[in-house]
CSV table of C-alpha atoms in Angstrom, one decimal:
chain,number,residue,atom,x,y,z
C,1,UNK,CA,-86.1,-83.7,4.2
C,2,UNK,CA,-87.0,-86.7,2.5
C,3,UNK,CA,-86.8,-90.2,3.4
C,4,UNK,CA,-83.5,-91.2,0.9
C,5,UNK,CA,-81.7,-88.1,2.3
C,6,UNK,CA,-82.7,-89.5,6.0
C,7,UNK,CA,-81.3,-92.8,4.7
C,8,UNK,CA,-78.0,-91.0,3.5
C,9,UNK,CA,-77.3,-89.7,6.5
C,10,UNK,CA,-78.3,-92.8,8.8
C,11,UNK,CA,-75.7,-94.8,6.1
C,12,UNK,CA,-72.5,-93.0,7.7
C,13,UNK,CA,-73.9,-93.1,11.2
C,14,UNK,CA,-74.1,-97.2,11.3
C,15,UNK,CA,-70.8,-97.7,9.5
C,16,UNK,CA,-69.5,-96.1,12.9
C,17,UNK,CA,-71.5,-97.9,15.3
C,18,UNK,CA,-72.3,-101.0,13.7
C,19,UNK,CA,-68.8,-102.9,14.2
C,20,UNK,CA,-68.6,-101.9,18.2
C,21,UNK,CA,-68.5,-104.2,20.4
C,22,UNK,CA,-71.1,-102.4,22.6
C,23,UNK,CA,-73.9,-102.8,24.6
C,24,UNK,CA,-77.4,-102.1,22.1
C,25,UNK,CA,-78.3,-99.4,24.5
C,26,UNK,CA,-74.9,-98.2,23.7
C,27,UNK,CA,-75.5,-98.6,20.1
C,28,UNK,CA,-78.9,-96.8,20.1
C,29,UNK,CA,-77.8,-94.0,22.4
C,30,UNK,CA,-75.1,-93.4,19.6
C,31,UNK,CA,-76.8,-93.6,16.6
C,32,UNK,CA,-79.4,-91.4,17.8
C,33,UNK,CA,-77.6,-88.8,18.8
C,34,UNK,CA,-74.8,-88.7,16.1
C,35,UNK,CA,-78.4,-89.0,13.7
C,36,UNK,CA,-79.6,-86.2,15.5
C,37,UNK,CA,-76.5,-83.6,14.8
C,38,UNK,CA,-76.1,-85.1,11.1
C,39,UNK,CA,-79.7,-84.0,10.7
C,40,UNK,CA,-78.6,-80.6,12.0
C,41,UNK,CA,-75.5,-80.0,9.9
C,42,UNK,CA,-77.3,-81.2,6.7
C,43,UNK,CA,-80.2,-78.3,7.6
C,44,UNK,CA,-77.5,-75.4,7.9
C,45,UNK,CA,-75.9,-76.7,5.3
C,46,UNK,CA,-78.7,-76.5,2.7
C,47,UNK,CA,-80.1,-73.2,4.2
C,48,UNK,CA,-76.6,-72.3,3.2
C,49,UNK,CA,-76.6,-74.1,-0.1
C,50,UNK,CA,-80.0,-74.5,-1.1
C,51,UNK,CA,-78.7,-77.9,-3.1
C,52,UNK,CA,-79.6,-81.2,-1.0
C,53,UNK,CA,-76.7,-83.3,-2.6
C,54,UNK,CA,-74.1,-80.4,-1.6
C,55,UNK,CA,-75.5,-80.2,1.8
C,56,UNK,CA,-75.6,-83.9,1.9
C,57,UNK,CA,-71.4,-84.3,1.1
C,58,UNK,CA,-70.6,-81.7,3.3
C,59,UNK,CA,-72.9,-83.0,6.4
C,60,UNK,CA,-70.7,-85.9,5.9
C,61,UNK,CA,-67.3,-84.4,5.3
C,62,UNK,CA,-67.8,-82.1,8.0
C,63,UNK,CA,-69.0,-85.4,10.4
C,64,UNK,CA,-65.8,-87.3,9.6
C,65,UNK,CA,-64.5,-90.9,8.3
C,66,UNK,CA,-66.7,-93.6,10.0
C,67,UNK,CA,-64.3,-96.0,10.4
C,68,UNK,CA,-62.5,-93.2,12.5
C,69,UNK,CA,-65.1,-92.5,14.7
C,70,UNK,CA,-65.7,-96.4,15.2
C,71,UNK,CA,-62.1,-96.7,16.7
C,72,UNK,CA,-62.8,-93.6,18.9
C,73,UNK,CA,-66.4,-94.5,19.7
C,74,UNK,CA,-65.1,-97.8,21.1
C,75,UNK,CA,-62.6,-95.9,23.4
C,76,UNK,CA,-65.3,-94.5,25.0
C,77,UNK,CA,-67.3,-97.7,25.6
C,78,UNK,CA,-67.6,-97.5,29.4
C,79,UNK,CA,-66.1,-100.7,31.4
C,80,UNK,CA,-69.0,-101.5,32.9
C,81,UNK,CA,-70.8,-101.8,29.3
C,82,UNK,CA,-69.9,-106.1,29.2
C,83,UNK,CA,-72.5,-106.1,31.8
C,84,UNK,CA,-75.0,-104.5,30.1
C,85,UNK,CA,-74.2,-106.7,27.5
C,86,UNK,CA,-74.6,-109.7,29.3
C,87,UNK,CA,-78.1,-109.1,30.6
C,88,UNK,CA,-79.3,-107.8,27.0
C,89,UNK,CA,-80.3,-111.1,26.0
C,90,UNK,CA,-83.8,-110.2,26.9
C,91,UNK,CA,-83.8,-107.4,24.9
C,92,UNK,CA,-81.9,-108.5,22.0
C,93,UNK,CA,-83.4,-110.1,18.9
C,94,UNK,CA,-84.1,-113.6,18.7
C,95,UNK,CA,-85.4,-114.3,15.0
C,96,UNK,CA,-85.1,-117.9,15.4
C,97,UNK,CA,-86.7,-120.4,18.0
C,98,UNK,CA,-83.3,-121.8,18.6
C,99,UNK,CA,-81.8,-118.8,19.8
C,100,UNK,CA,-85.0,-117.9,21.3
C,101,UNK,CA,-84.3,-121.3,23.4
C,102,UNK,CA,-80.9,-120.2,23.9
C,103,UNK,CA,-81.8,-117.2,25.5
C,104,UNK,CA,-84.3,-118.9,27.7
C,105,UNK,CA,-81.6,-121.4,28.6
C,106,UNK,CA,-79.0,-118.7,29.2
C,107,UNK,CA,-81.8,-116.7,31.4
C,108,UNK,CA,-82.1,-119.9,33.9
C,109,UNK,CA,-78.8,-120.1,34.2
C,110,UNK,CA,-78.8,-116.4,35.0
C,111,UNK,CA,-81.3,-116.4,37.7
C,112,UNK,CA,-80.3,-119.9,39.2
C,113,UNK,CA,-76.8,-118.2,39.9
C,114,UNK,CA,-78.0,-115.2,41.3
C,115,UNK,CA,-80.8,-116.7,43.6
C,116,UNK,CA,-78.2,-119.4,44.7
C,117,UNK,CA,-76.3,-116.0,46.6
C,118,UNK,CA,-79.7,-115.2,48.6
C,119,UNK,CA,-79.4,-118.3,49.8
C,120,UNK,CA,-76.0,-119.3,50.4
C,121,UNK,CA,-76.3,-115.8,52.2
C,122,UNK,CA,-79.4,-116.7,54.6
C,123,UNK,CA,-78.5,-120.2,55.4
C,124,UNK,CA,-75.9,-119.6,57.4
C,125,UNK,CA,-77.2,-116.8,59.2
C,126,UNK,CA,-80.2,-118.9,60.1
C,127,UNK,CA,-78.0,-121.5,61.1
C,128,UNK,CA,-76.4,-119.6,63.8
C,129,UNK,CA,-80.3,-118.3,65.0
C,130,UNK,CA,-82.5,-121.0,64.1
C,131,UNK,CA,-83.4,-124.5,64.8
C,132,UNK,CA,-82.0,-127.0,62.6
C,133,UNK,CA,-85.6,-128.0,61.1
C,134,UNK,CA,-86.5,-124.4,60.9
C,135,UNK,CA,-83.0,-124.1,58.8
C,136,UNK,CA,-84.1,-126.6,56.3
C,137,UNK,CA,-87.4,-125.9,55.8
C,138,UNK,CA,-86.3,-122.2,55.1
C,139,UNK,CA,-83.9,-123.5,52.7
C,140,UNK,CA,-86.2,-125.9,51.0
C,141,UNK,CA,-88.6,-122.7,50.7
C,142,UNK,CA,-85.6,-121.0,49.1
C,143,UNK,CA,-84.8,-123.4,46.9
C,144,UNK,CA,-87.8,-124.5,45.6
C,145,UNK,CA,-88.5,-120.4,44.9
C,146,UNK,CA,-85.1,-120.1,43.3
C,147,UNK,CA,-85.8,-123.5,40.8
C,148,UNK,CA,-89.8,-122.6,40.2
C,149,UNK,CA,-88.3,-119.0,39.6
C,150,UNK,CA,-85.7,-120.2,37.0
C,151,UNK,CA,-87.9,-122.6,35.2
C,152,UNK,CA,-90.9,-119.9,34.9
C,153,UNK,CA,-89.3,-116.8,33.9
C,154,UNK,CA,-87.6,-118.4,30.9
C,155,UNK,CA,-91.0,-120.7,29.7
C,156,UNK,CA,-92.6,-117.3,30.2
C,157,UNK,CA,-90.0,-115.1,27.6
C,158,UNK,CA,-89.9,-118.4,25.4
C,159,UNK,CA,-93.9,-117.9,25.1
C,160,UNK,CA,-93.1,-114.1,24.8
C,161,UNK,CA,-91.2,-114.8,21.5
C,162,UNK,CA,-93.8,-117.4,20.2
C,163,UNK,CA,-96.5,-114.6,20.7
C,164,UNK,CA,-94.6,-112.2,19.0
C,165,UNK,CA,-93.9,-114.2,16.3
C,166,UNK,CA,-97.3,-115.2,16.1
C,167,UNK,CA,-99.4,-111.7,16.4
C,168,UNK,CA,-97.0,-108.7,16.4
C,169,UNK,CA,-94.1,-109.6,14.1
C,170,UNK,CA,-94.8,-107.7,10.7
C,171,UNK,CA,-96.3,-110.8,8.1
C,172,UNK,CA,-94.2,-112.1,5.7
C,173,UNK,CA,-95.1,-110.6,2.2
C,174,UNK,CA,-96.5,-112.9,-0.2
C,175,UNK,CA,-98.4,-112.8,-3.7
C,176,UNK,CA,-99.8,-115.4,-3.0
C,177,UNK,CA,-103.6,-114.1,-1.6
C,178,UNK,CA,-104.1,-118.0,-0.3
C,179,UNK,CA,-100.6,-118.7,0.9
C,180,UNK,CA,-100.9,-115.4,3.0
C,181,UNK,CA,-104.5,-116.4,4.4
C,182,UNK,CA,-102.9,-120.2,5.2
C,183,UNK,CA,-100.3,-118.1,7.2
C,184,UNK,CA,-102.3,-116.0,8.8
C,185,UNK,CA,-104.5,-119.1,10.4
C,186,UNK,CA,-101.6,-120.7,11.2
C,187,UNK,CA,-99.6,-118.0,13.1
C,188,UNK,CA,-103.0,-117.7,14.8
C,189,UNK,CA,-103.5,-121.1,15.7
C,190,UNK,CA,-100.3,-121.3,17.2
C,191,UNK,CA,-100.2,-118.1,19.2
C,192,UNK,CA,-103.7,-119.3,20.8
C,193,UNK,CA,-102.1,-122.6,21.5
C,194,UNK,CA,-99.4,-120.7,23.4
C,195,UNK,CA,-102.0,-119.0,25.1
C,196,UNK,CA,-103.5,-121.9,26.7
C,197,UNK,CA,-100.2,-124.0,27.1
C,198,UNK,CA,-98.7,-120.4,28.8
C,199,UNK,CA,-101.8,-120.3,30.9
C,200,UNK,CA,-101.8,-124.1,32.1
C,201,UNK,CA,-98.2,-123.9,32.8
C,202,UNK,CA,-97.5,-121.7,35.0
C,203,UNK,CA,-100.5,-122.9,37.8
C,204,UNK,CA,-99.1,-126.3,37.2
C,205,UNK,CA,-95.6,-125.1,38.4
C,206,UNK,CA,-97.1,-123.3,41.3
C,207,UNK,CA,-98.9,-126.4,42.2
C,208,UNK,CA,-96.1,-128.7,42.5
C,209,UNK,CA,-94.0,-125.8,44.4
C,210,UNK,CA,-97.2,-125.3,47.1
C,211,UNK,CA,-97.5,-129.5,47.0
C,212,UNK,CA,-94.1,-130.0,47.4
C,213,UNK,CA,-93.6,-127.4,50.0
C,214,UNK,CA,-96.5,-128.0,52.2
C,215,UNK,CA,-96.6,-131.6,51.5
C,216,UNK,CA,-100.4,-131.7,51.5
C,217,UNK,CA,-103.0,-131.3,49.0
C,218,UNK,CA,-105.8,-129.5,50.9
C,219,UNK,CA,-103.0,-126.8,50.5
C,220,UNK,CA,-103.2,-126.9,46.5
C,221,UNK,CA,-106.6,-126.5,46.8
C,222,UNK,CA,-107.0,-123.6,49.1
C,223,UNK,CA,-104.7,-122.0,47.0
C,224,UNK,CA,-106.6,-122.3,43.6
C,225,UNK,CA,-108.1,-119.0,43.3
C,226,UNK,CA,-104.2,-117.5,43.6
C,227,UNK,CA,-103.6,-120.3,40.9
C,228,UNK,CA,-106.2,-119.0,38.5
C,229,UNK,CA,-104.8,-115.9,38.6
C,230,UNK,CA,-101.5,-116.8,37.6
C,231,UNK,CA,-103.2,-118.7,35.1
C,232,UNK,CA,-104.8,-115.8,33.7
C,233,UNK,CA,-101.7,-113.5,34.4
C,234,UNK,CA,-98.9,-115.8,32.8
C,235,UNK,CA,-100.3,-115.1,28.7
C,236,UNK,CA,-101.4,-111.6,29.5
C,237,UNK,CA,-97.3,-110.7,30.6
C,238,UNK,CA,-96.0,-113.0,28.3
C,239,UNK,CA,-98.4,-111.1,25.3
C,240,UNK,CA,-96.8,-107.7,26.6
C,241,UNK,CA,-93.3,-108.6,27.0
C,242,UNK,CA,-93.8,-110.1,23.3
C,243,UNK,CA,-95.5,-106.5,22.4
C,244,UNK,CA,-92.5,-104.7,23.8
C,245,UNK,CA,-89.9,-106.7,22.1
C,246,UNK,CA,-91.6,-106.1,18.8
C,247,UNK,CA,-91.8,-102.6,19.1
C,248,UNK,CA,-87.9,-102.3,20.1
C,249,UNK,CA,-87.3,-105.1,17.3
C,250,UNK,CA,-89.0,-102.4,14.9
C,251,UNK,CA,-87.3,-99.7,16.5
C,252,UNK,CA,-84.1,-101.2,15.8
C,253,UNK,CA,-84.8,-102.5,12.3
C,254,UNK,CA,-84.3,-99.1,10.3
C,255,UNK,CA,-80.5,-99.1,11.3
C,256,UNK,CA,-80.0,-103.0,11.3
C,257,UNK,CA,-81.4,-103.6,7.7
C,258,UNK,CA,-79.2,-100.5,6.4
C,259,UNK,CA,-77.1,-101.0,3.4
C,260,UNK,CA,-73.7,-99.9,4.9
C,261,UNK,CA,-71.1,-101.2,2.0
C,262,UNK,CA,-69.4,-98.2,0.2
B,1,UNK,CA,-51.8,-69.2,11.0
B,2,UNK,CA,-52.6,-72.8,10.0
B,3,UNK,CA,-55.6,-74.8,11.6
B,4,UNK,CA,-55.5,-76.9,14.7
B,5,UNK,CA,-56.4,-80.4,13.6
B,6,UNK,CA,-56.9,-83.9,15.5
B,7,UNK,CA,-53.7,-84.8,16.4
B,8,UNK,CA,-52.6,-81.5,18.2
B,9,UNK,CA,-55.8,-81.7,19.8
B,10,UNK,CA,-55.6,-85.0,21.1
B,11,UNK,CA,-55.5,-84.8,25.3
B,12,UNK,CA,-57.3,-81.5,25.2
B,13,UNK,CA,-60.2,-82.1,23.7
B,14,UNK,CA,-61.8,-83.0,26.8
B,15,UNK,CA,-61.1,-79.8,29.1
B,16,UNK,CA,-62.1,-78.0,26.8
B,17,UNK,CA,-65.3,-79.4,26.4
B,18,UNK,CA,-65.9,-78.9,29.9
B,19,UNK,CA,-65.0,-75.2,29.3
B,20,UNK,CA,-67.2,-74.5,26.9
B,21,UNK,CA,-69.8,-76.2,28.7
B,22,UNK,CA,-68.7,-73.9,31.6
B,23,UNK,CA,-71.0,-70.8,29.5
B,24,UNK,CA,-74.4,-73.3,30.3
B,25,UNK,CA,-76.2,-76.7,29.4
B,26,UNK,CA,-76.0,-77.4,25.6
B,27,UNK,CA,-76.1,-80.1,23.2
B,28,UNK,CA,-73.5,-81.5,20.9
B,29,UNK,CA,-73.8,-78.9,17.7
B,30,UNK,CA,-73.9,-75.7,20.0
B,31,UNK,CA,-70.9,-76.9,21.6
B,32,UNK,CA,-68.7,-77.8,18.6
B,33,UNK,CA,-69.7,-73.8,17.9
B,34,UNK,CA,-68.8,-72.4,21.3
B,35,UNK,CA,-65.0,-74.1,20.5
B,36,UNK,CA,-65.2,-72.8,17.0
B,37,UNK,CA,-65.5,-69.1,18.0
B,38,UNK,CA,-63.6,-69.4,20.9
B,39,UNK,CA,-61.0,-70.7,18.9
B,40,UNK,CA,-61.6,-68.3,16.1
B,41,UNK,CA,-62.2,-70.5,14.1
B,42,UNK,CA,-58.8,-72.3,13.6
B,43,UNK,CA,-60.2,-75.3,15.5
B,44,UNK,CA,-60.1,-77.7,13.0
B,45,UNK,CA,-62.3,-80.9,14.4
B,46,UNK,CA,-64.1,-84.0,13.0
B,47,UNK,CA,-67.7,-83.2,14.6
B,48,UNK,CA,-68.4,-87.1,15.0
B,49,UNK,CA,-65.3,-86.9,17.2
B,50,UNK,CA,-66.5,-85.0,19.9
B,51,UNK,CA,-69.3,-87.5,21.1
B,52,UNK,CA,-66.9,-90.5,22.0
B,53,UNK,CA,-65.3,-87.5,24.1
B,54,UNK,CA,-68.6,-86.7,25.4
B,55,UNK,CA,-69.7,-90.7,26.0
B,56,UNK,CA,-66.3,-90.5,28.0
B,57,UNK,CA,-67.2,-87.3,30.0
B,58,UNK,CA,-70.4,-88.5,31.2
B,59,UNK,CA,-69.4,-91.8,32.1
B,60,UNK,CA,-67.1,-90.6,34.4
B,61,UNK,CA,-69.7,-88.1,35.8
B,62,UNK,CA,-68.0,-85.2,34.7
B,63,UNK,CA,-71.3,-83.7,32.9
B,64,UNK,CA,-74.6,-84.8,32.8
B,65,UNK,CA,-76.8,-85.8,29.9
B,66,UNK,CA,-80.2,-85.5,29.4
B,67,UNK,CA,-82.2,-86.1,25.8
B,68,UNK,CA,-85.0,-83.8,24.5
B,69,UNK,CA,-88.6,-84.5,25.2
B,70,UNK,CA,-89.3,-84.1,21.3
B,71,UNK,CA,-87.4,-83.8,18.2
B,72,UNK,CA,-88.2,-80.3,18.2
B,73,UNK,CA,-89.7,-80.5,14.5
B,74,UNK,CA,-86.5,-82.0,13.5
B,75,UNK,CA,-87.0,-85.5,11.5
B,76,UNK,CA,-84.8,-88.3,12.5
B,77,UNK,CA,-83.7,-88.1,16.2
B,78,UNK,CA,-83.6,-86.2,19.5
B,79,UNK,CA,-80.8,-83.9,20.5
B,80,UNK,CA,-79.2,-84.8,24.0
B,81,UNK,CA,-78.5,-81.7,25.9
B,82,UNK,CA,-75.1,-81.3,28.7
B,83,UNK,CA,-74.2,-79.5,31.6
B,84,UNK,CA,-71.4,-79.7,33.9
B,85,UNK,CA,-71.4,-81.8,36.7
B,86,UNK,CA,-69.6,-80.6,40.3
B,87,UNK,CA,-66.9,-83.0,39.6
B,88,UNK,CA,-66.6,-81.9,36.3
B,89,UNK,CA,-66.1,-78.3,37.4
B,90,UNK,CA,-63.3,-79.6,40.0
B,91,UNK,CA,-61.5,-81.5,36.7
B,92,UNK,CA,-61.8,-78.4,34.8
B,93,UNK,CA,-59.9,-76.3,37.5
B,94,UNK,CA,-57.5,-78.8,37.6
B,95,UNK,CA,-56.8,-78.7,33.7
B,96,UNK,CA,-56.5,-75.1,34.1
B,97,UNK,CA,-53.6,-75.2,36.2
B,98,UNK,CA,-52.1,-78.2,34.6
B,99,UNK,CA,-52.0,-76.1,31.4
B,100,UNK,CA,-51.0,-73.0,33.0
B,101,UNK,CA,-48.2,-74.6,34.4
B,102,UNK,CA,-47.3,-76.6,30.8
B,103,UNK,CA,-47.3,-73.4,29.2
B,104,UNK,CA,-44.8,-71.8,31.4
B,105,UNK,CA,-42.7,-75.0,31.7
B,106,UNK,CA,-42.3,-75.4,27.8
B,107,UNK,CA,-42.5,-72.0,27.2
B,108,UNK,CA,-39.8,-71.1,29.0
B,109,UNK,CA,-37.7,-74.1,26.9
B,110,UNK,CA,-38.9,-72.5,23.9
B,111,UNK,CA,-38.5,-68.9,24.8
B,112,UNK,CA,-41.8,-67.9,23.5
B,113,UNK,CA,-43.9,-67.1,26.8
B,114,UNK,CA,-47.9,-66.8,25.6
């Protein structure tokens, strides 16, 4: 099977999915599988034939109308699916630093809500066992984790998409031979320069938290080593999350960039 | 004796998936065939119709999915096999009765017993 006929039958299979209103792992779980028996149909069907444009029409006769299957694929979107949604925004596909920020900002939010019910959970259960100072320094721990936690995770997927746009998104084509090279420098100057902004960051986060929490500086100090490895840790994640994304960006790019119009 | 087509099917569709999954684990295509010769061949069906059915199934843990390892030589994508879960057997005994008991009821209005 060649690549068009692989296109031909993709073409039907993302008229169906593409208009839900689903989840992308509900989206992906679709189009392969409804890829996958396409594939099948249009391989009896030519062993039957032995014409690839016959086989091709009846794959899709004998698959259905799209806009059908769109109605009853959305019947079958599970309830739960809204969820998934909503925490997809890590693994959907920012192409533009504002919605990269978005998703950062969103992703605060996020954890800020769900590491304020920890706490509003173990406050008042220390409260009825613990001393009043022990209570607020336990809660100041908490807090400070929650608020370091919800300003580090999104710097760290906002660096993520800078380092993905900067060493693993496909170059842009250009005829050009010195505009190309000029790009090239640049996208690597600026994914080293999030390197070493990633890798100052994140020890200078965790040195306010341990100065602000201990209220002592020897403290920051004996803690340095730890420190360094965050600082070596933070690019290294942020490189990897940015390598995943790209991969499931590319993944995702075959169906995305189809032609679907009739 | 003319096909049966969507419409007729609609409400059905579902136990009888779970019937013809009741023969052992397959995926999608095998399936639409185990209907098609157990309905000897006058099961008319849209194939893309039977996976929304199937999404439905499984999310409320009636059978189980499980994709391939590999495409199995196949270009394109991987097959996602089915079985029947315990709870889908129970719902499957149920829409035996509940179609025994259909059959009589109308049946017995329209003076045709099967």
């Amino acid at each position: 099977m060649n690549d068009q006929v692989l296109q031909s039958l993709r073409a039907p299979v993302e008229r169906a999915v593409r208009p839900l209103r689903a989840s992308i792992r509900f989206k992906r779980h679709a189009r392969e599988e409804l890829l996958g028996h396409l594939v099948e149909v249009f391989e009896q069907e030519l062993a039957a034939t032995g014409d690839e444009q016959v086989a091709l029409a009846r794959a899709q006769s004998r698959f259905g109308e799209p806009a059908e299957l769109t109605a009853e694929l959305a019947g079958s979107v599970s309830k739960f699916d809204p969820v998934q949604r909503f925490f997809e925004l890590s693994a959907t596909q920012p192409m533009t630093l504002r919605s990269a920020i978005h998703r950062s900002l969103m992703m605060s939010v996020q954890m800020l809500v769900f590491e304020a019910l920890p706490i509003a959970l173990v406050a008042p259960i220390m409260l009825t066992f613990r001393s009043a100072t022990q209570v607020g320094y336990a809660t100041a721990t908490l807090v400070l984790a929650a608020t370091t936690g919800a300003v580090f995770m999104p710097i760290l997927m906002l660096c993520a998409y800078l380092l993905r746009r900067s060493f693993f998104e496909p170059a842009r084509t250009n005829s050009e031979t010195a505009v190309t090279r000029r790009t090239g420098f640049q996208r690597f100057t600026r994914g080293a320069a999030v390197i070493v902004a990633s890798a100052m960051f994140a020890p200078a986060i965790g040195a306010v938290s341990f100065a602000l929490l201990s209220r002592d500086i020897a403290t920051v100090v004996v803690q340095a080593p730890m420190l360094m490895a965050i600082a070596v840790a933070t690019p290294i994640c942020a490189a990897l999350i940015g390598y995943a994304e790209q991969t499931e960006i590319d993944r995702d790019r075959v169906w995305t960039q189809l032609e679907i119009a009739n | 004796m003319e096909p049966i087509t969507g419409d007729k099917l609609r409400g059905h569709l579902e136990t009888m998936i779970l019937a013809a999954l009741e023969a052992g684990p397959t995926h999608g295509l095998d399936l639409l065939g185990r209907l098609d010769s157990a309905g000897c061949g006058l099961l008319k069906l849209k194939e893309g119709s039977l996976y929304p059915a199937l999404y439905r199934l499984e999310a409320a843990g009636m059978i189980r999915g499980v994709w391939e390892d590999d495409t199995g030589g196949r270009r394109g994508a991987r097959r996602r096999e089915y079985c029947l879960s315990a709870k889908g057997r129970r719902r499957l005994a149920e829409g035996r009765e509940e179609w025994t008991t259909f059959v009589r009821v109308i049946g017995g209005i329209l003076g045709a017993t099967a």
